[in-house]
Amino acid sequence: MTDIPSIEGYVPYREYRTWYRITGQLPCERLPLVVAHGGPGCTHDYVDSFKEIAALDGRAVIHYDQLGNGNSTRLPQKGEDFWTVSLFLEELDALLAHLGIQDRYAFLGQSWGGMLGAEHAVRQPPGLKALVIANSPASMKTWVIEANRLREELPADVQATLLRHEQAGTLTHPDYVAASRAFYDRHVCRVVPWPKEVARTFQIMDEDNTVYRNMNGPTEFHVIGTMKDWTIEDRLSSITAPTLLISGRHDEATPLVVAPYIENIPGCRWVVFEQSSHMPHVEEKELCLQTVSEFLKEYD
């Protein structure tokens, strides 16, 4: 990756700034790929590996930190009414226009980023030539049901620790954090220890969880924020962009969670990474990046 140029900048958005980084060069013959992180409330760091697609096939890969996160303007004073899907759709449009790629681009969204990508795609933007939905729910209610089903498969002592601290309201207690990590090590990232870019995202979220807290809630098991009733299941048939769905065999985005994408997006393809959970781009990096690259090449 040392020979692939990259530049960083900011998009003026409302009265704020959205940080972005381009790996590779714009304009380019191949479709530029915009990568959106999850959360809501994560940062670009843990999906950083997708930049290596620039070396694989010569396309520009654009990462950005969504408003309130990472290198973009932080807004810890903003409450639930501010953090909406429409806010982030508008921000994405601003990014595409700022970079001058709104007429021809591909989009990859991981977890919440894929939810955002689906919301973007149902509007049928003419410039969206290919869509990758990675490890994403189509309904938050299904997501919570499955997260709690997977939780019931954890060792009994881990489950007891989680429940004890939830009842006491001590979710920041080291024992609760450790018990939660047992779930994450099974169903979020199975690489031990976590790669530094993954750890960095979680560290930044620990410092400022404004977006996650308001949109999701306190934990993966308790979605009580603004997204709690979110679903896109009944709108997916409107997506016209060629779509690739990826997930991991041990993913918290279980087959039941991702099924609506396969069932409702015309022509949607599904690839399951057998050794991965929620982060195939980390857990089976080479295979995942190659899979995405080969898909995008079909639409260059």
Coordinates of N, CA and C in Angstrom, one line a residue, residues 85-209:
V85 N -31.7 9.3 10.2 CA -31.3 8.7 8.9 C -31.2 9.8 7.9
S86 N -32.1 10.7 7.8 CA -32.1 11.8 6.8 C -30.8 12.6 6.9
L87 N -30.4 12.8 8.2 CA -29.1 13.6 8.4 C -28.0 13.0 7.7
F88 N -27.9 11.7 7.8 CA -26.7 11.0 7.2 C -26.9 10.7 5.7
L89 N -28.1 10.6 5.2 CA -28.3 10.6 3.8 C -27.9 11.9 3.1
E90 N -28.3 13.0 3.8 CA -28.0 14.3 3.3 C -26.4 14.5 3.3
E91 N -25.8 14.0 4.3 CA -24.3 14.1 4.4 C -23.7 13.3 3.3
L92 N -24.2 12.1 3.0 CA -23.6 11.3 1.9 C -23.8 12.1 0.6
D93 N -24.9 12.7 0.3 CA -25.1 13.4 -0.9 C -24.1 14.6 -1.0
A94 N -23.8 15.2 0.2 CA -22.9 16.3 0.2 C -21.5 15.8 -0.1
L95 N -21.1 14.7 0.4 CA -19.8 14.1 0.1 C -19.6 13.8 -1.4
L96 N -20.6 13.1 -2.0 CA -20.6 12.7 -3.4 C -20.5 14.0 -4.3
A97 N -21.2 15.0 -4.0 CA -21.2 16.2 -4.8 C -19.8 16.9 -4.6
H98 N -19.3 17.0 -3.4 CA -18.0 17.6 -3.1 C -16.9 17.0 -3.9
L99 N -17.0 15.7 -4.0 CA -15.9 14.9 -4.7 C -16.2 14.9 -6.2
G100 N -17.3 15.3 -6.6 CA -17.7 15.3 -8.0 C -17.9 13.9 -8.6
I101 N -18.4 13.0 -7.8 CA -18.6 11.6 -8.3 C -20.0 11.2 -8.2
Q102 N -20.9 12.1 -8.0 CA -22.3 11.8 -7.8 C -23.0 11.1 -9.0
D103 N -22.3 11.2 -10.2 CA -22.9 10.7 -11.4 C -22.4 9.2 -11.7
R104 N -21.4 8.8 -10.9 CA -20.9 7.4 -11.2 C -20.0 7.0 -10.0
Y105 N -20.6 6.1 -9.2 CA -19.9 5.6 -8.0 C -20.4 4.3 -7.5
A106 N -19.7 3.6 -6.7 CA -20.2 2.4 -6.0 C -20.1 2.7 -4.5
F107 N -21.0 2.0 -3.8 CA -21.1 2.3 -2.3 C -21.0 1.0 -1.6
L108 N -20.2 0.9 -0.5 CA -20.1 -0.2 0.4 C -20.4 0.3 1.8
G109 N -21.4 -0.3 2.4 CA -21.7 0.1 3.8 C -21.6 -1.2 4.7
Q110 N -21.0 -1.0 5.8 CA -20.8 -2.1 6.7 C -21.7 -1.9 8.0
S111 N -22.5 -2.9 8.3 CA -23.4 -2.9 9.4 C -24.4 -1.7 9.3
W112 N -24.4 -0.7 10.2 CA -25.2 0.5 10.0 C -24.9 1.1 8.7
G113 N -23.7 1.1 8.2 CA -23.4 1.7 6.9 C -24.1 1.0 5.8
G114 N -24.4 -0.3 5.9 CA -25.2 -0.9 4.9 C -26.7 -0.6 5.0
M115 N -27.1 -0.3 6.2 CA -28.5 0.2 6.3 C -28.6 1.5 5.7
L116 N -27.6 2.4 5.9 CA -27.6 3.7 5.2 C -27.5 3.5 3.7
G117 N -26.7 2.6 3.2 CA -26.6 2.3 1.8 C -27.9 1.9 1.2
A118 N -28.7 1.1 1.9 CA -30.0 0.6 1.4 C -30.9 1.8 1.4
E119 N -30.9 2.6 2.4 CA -31.8 3.8 2.4 C -31.4 4.7 1.2
H120 N -30.1 4.8 0.9 CA -29.7 5.6 -0.2 C -30.2 5.0 -1.5
A121 N -30.0 3.7 -1.6 CA -30.3 3.0 -2.9 C -31.8 2.9 -3.2
V122 N -32.7 2.9 -2.2 CA -34.1 2.8 -2.5 C -34.6 4.1 -3.2
R123 N -33.8 5.2 -3.1 CA -34.2 6.4 -3.7 C -33.8 6.4 -5.2
Q124 N -33.1 5.3 -5.6 CA -32.7 5.1 -7.0 C -31.8 6.2 -7.6
P125 N -30.8 6.6 -6.8 CA -29.9 7.7 -7.4 C -29.3 7.2 -8.7
P126 N -29.3 7.9 -9.8 CA -28.8 7.4 -11.1 C -27.3 7.2 -11.1
G127 N -26.6 7.8 -10.2 CA -25.1 7.6 -10.2 C -24.7 6.3 -9.5
L128 N -25.5 5.7 -8.7 CA -25.1 4.5 -8.0 C -25.1 3.3 -8.9
K129 N -23.9 2.8 -9.2 CA -23.8 1.8 -10.2 C -23.6 0.4 -9.6
A130 N -23.2 0.3 -8.3 CA -23.1 -1.0 -7.6 C -23.2 -0.7 -6.1
L131 N -23.8 -1.7 -5.4 CA -24.0 -1.6 -4.0 C -23.5 -2.8 -3.3
V132 N -22.7 -2.6 -2.2 CA -22.3 -3.7 -1.4 C -22.9 -3.5 0.0
I133 N -23.7 -4.4 0.5 CA -24.2 -4.4 1.9 C -23.5 -5.4 2.7
A134 N -22.8 -5.0 3.7 CA -21.9 -5.9 4.5 C -22.4 -6.0 5.9
N135 N -22.9 -7.2 6.3 CA -23.2 -7.5 7.7 C -24.3 -6.6 8.3
S136 N -25.3 -6.4 7.5 CA -26.3 -5.4 7.9 C -27.7 -5.9 8.2
P137 N -28.4 -5.5 9.2 CA -29.8 -5.8 9.4 C -30.7 -5.0 8.4
A138 N -31.8 -5.7 8.2 CA -32.9 -5.0 7.4 C -34.0 -4.5 8.3
S139 N -34.0 -5.0 9.6 CA -35.0 -4.7 10.6 C -34.3 -4.7 11.9
M140 N -34.4 -3.6 12.7 CA -33.8 -3.6 14.0 C -34.5 -4.6 15.0
K141 N -35.8 -4.8 14.8 CA -36.5 -5.8 15.7 C -35.9 -7.2 15.5
T142 N -35.7 -7.6 14.3 CA -35.1 -8.9 14.0 C -33.7 -9.0 14.6
W143 N -32.9 -7.9 14.4 CA -31.6 -7.8 14.9 C -31.5 -8.0 16.4
V144 N -32.4 -7.4 17.2 CA -32.4 -7.5 18.6 C -32.8 -8.9 19.0
I145 N -33.8 -9.5 18.3 CA -34.2 -10.9 18.7 C -33.1 -11.8 18.5
E146 N -32.3 -11.7 17.4 CA -31.2 -12.6 17.1 C -30.0 -12.3 18.0
A147 N -29.8 -11.1 18.3 CA -28.7 -10.8 19.3 C -28.9 -11.5 20.6
N148 N -30.1 -11.4 21.1 CA -30.5 -12.0 22.3 C -30.5 -13.6 22.3
R149 N -30.8 -14.1 21.1 CA -30.8 -15.5 20.9 C -29.3 -16.0 21.0
L150 N -28.4 -15.3 20.3 CA -27.0 -15.6 20.4 C -26.4 -15.4 21.8
R151 N -26.9 -14.4 22.5 CA -26.5 -14.2 23.9 C -26.8 -15.4 24.7
E152 N -28.0 -16.1 24.5 CA -28.4 -17.2 25.3 C -27.5 -18.5 25.0
E153 N -26.6 -18.4 24.0 CA -25.7 -19.5 23.8 C -24.3 -19.2 24.4
L154 N -24.2 -18.1 25.1 CA -22.9 -17.8 25.8 C -22.9 -18.6 27.1
P155 N -21.7 -18.8 27.6 CA -21.6 -19.6 28.9 C -22.5 -19.0 30.0
A156 N -23.0 -19.9 30.8 CA -24.0 -19.4 31.8 C -23.5 -18.3 32.7
D157 N -22.2 -18.4 33.1 CA -21.7 -17.4 34.0 C -21.6 -16.0 33.3
V158 N -21.3 -16.1 32.0 CA -21.2 -14.8 31.3 C -22.6 -14.2 31.2
Q159 N -23.6 -15.0 30.9 CA -25.0 -14.5 30.8 C -25.4 -13.9 32.2
A160 N -25.1 -14.6 33.3 CA -25.4 -14.1 34.6 C -24.8 -12.8 34.9
T161 N -23.5 -12.6 34.5 CA -22.8 -11.3 34.7 C -23.5 -10.2 34.0
L162 N -23.9 -10.5 32.7 CA -24.6 -9.5 31.9 C -25.9 -9.1 32.6
L163 N -26.7 -10.0 33.0 CA -28.0 -9.8 33.5 C -27.8 -9.0 34.9
R164 N -26.9 -9.4 35.7 CA -26.7 -8.8 37.0 C -26.4 -7.3 36.9
H165 N -25.5 -7.0 36.0 CA -25.1 -5.5 35.8 C -26.2 -4.7 35.1
E166 N -26.9 -5.4 34.2 CA -28.0 -4.7 33.5 C -29.1 -4.3 34.5
Q167 N -29.4 -5.2 35.4 CA -30.4 -5.0 36.4 C -30.0 -3.9 37.4
A168 N -28.7 -3.8 37.7 CA -28.1 -2.8 38.6 C -27.8 -1.5 37.9
G169 N -27.9 -1.5 36.6 CA -27.6 -0.3 35.8 C -26.1 0.0 35.8
T170 N -25.2 -1.0 36.0 CA -23.8 -0.7 36.0 C -23.1 -1.3 34.8
L171 N -23.5 -0.7 33.6 CA -23.0 -1.2 32.3 C -21.6 -0.8 32.0
T172 N -21.0 0.1 32.8 CA -19.6 0.4 32.6 C -18.7 -0.4 33.5
H173 N -19.2 -1.2 34.4 CA -18.4 -2.0 35.3 C -17.5 -3.0 34.5
P174 N -16.2 -3.1 34.9 CA -15.3 -3.9 34.2 C -15.8 -5.4 33.9
D175 N -16.5 -5.9 34.9 CA -17.1 -7.3 34.7 C -18.1 -7.3 33.6
Y176 N -18.9 -6.3 33.5 CA -19.9 -6.2 32.4 C -19.2 -6.0 31.0
V177 N -18.2 -5.2 31.0 CA -17.4 -5.0 29.8 C -16.8 -6.3 29.3
A178 N -16.2 -7.0 30.3 CA -15.6 -8.3 29.9 C -16.6 -9.3 29.4
A179 N -17.7 -9.3 30.1 CA -18.8 -10.3 29.6 C -19.3 -9.9 28.2
S180 N -19.4 -8.6 28.0 CA -19.8 -8.2 26.6 C -18.8 -8.6 25.6
R181 N -17.5 -8.5 26.0 CA -16.4 -8.8 25.1 C -16.5 -10.3 24.7
A182 N -17.0 -11.2 25.5 CA -17.2 -12.6 25.2 C -18.1 -12.7 24.0
F183 N -19.2 -11.9 24.0 CA -20.1 -11.9 22.8 C -19.4 -11.3 21.6
Y184 N -18.7 -10.2 21.8 CA -18.0 -9.6 20.6 C -17.0 -10.5 20.0
D185 N -16.2 -11.3 20.9 CA -15.2 -12.2 20.4 C -15.8 -13.4 19.6
R186 N -17.0 -13.7 19.8 CA -17.7 -14.7 19.1 C -18.4 -14.2 17.8
H187 N -19.0 -13.0 17.9 CA -20.0 -12.6 16.9 C -19.7 -11.3 16.2
V188 N -18.6 -10.6 16.6 CA -18.3 -9.3 16.0 C -16.9 -9.4 15.3
C189 N -15.9 -9.8 16.1 CA -14.5 -10.0 15.5 C -13.8 -11.1 16.2
R190 N -13.6 -12.2 15.4 CA -13.0 -13.4 16.0 C -11.5 -13.4 15.9
V191 N -10.9 -12.3 15.5 CA -9.4 -12.2 15.5 C -9.0 -11.8 16.9
V192 N -8.1 -12.6 17.5 CA -7.6 -12.3 18.9 C -6.1 -12.2 18.9
P193 N -5.5 -11.1 19.4 CA -6.2 -9.9 19.9 C -6.8 -9.1 18.7
W194 N -7.7 -8.2 19.0 CA -8.3 -7.4 17.9 C -7.2 -6.6 17.2
P195 N -7.3 -6.5 15.9 CA -6.3 -5.7 15.2 C -6.4 -4.2 15.7
K196 N -5.3 -3.5 15.6 CA -5.2 -2.2 16.2 C -6.3 -1.2 15.6
E197 N -6.7 -1.4 14.3 CA -7.7 -0.4 13.8 C -9.1 -0.7 14.3
V198 N -9.3 -2.0 14.7 CA -10.6 -2.3 15.3 C -10.6 -1.8 16.7
A199 N -9.6 -2.0 17.4 CA -9.5 -1.6 18.8 C -9.6 0.0 18.9
R200 N -9.0 0.6 17.9 CA -9.1 2.1 17.8 C -10.5 2.6 17.7
T201 N -11.3 2.0 16.9 CA -12.7 2.4 16.7 C -13.4 2.3 18.1
F202 N -13.3 1.2 18.7 CA -14.0 1.0 20.0 C -13.4 1.9 21.1
Q203 N -12.2 2.3 21.0 CA -11.6 3.2 22.0 C -12.2 4.6 21.8
I204 N -12.4 5.0 20.5 CA -12.9 6.3 20.2 C -14.4 6.3 20.6
M205 N -15.1 5.2 20.4 CA -16.5 5.2 20.9 C -16.6 5.2 22.4
D206 N -15.7 4.7 23.1 CA -15.7 4.7 24.5 C -15.5 6.2 25.0
E207 N -14.8 7.0 24.3 CA -14.6 8.4 24.6 C -15.8 9.2 24.3
D208 N -16.5 8.9 23.2 CA -17.7 9.7 22.8 C -18.7 8.8 22.1
N209 N -19.7 8.4 22.9 CA -20.7 7.4 22.3 C -22.0 8.1 22.0

